[in-house]
């Protein structure tokens, strides 16, 4: 009945937010929210990790990096 629509949906993979791992929203892709997008932007603007805008343990960062590599 809606085969064509199902295929269209399947062609768009859902990626986890690089910041928090939640499912990303199209409006903020590849992030889940404006907050996470801002966090990433601030990190780039600051040009350094020495002023963290979010509190993440090193283990969490490694986990996020691993998830991104896995896709
Ligand atoms: Zn997020």
Short mmCIF file of C-alpha atoms and ligand atoms in Angstrom, two decimals:
data_model
loop_
_atom_site.label_atom_id
_atom_site.label_comp_id
_atom_site.label_asym_id
_atom_site.label_seq_id
_atom_site.Cartn_x
_atom_site.Cartn_y
_atom_site.Cartn_z
CA UNK A 1 0.00 0.00 0.00
CA UNK A 2 2.76 2.41 0.92
CA UNK A 3 5.74 0.48 -0.37
CA UNK A 4 7.28 3.48 -2.10
CA UNK A 5 7.14 5.54 1.07
CA UNK A 6 8.66 2.77 3.10
CA UNK A 7 11.61 2.55 0.75
CA UNK A 8 12.10 6.29 0.85
CA UNK A 9 12.24 6.22 4.62
CA UNK A 10 14.66 3.33 4.65
CA UNK A 11 17.06 5.12 2.34
CA UNK A 12 17.67 7.79 4.95
CA UNK A 13 19.78 6.33 7.73
CA UNK A 14 19.19 7.64 11.22
CA UNK A 15 22.45 8.71 12.79
CA UNK A 16 23.11 9.27 16.46
CA UNK A 17 23.86 12.78 17.67
CA UNK A 18 27.67 13.25 17.80
CA UNK A 19 27.29 15.09 21.08
CA UNK A 20 25.01 12.93 23.17
CA UNK A 21 24.25 9.85 21.09
CA UNK A 22 20.53 10.47 20.84
CA UNK A 23 18.84 10.09 17.48
CA UNK A 24 19.44 13.13 15.33
CA UNK A 25 16.65 15.31 14.02
CA UNK A 26 16.55 16.47 10.43
CA UNK A 27 16.16 20.10 11.56
CA UNK A 28 19.43 19.95 13.48
CA UNK A 29 21.20 17.24 11.50
CA UNK A 30 23.52 15.68 12.38
CA UNK A 31 22.60 16.72 15.90
CA UNK A 32 19.54 15.93 18.00
CA UNK A 33 18.88 19.49 19.08
CA UNK A 34 19.99 23.09 18.76
CA UNK A 35 21.73 22.73 22.09
CA UNK A 36 24.00 19.96 20.85
CA UNK A 37 24.65 21.84 17.61
CA UNK A 38 25.63 24.91 19.64
CA UNK A 39 27.92 22.83 21.81
CA UNK A 40 29.76 21.62 18.74
CA UNK A 41 29.88 25.09 17.24
CA UNK A 42 31.25 26.58 20.43
CA UNK A 43 33.88 23.90 20.56
CA UNK A 44 35.06 24.77 17.06
CA UNK A 45 34.96 28.50 17.74
CA UNK A 46 36.94 28.11 20.92
CA UNK A 47 39.48 26.05 18.99
CA UNK A 48 40.31 24.17 22.12
CA UNK A 49 38.99 21.51 24.42
CA UNK A 50 40.44 23.34 27.41
CA UNK A 51 37.14 25.17 28.00
CA UNK A 52 34.51 22.45 28.02
CA UNK A 53 30.94 23.59 27.55
CA UNK A 54 29.62 20.20 28.52
CA UNK A 55 30.81 17.92 31.22
CA UNK A 56 31.93 14.65 29.69
CA UNK A 57 34.21 12.05 31.07
CA UNK A 58 37.12 10.99 28.82
CA UNK A 59 35.49 7.59 28.62
CA UNK A 60 32.35 9.19 27.24
CA UNK A 61 34.30 10.99 24.54
CA UNK A 62 35.95 7.75 23.55
CA UNK A 63 32.59 6.05 23.41
CA UNK A 64 31.15 8.78 21.20
CA UNK A 65 34.16 8.61 18.89
CA UNK A 66 33.76 4.88 18.64
CA UNK A 67 30.07 5.22 17.76
CA UNK A 68 30.88 7.75 15.04
CA UNK A 69 33.45 5.41 13.52
CA UNK A 70 30.95 2.60 13.53
CA UNK A 71 28.37 4.83 11.90
ZN1 LIG B 1 22.44 15.55 21.10
#
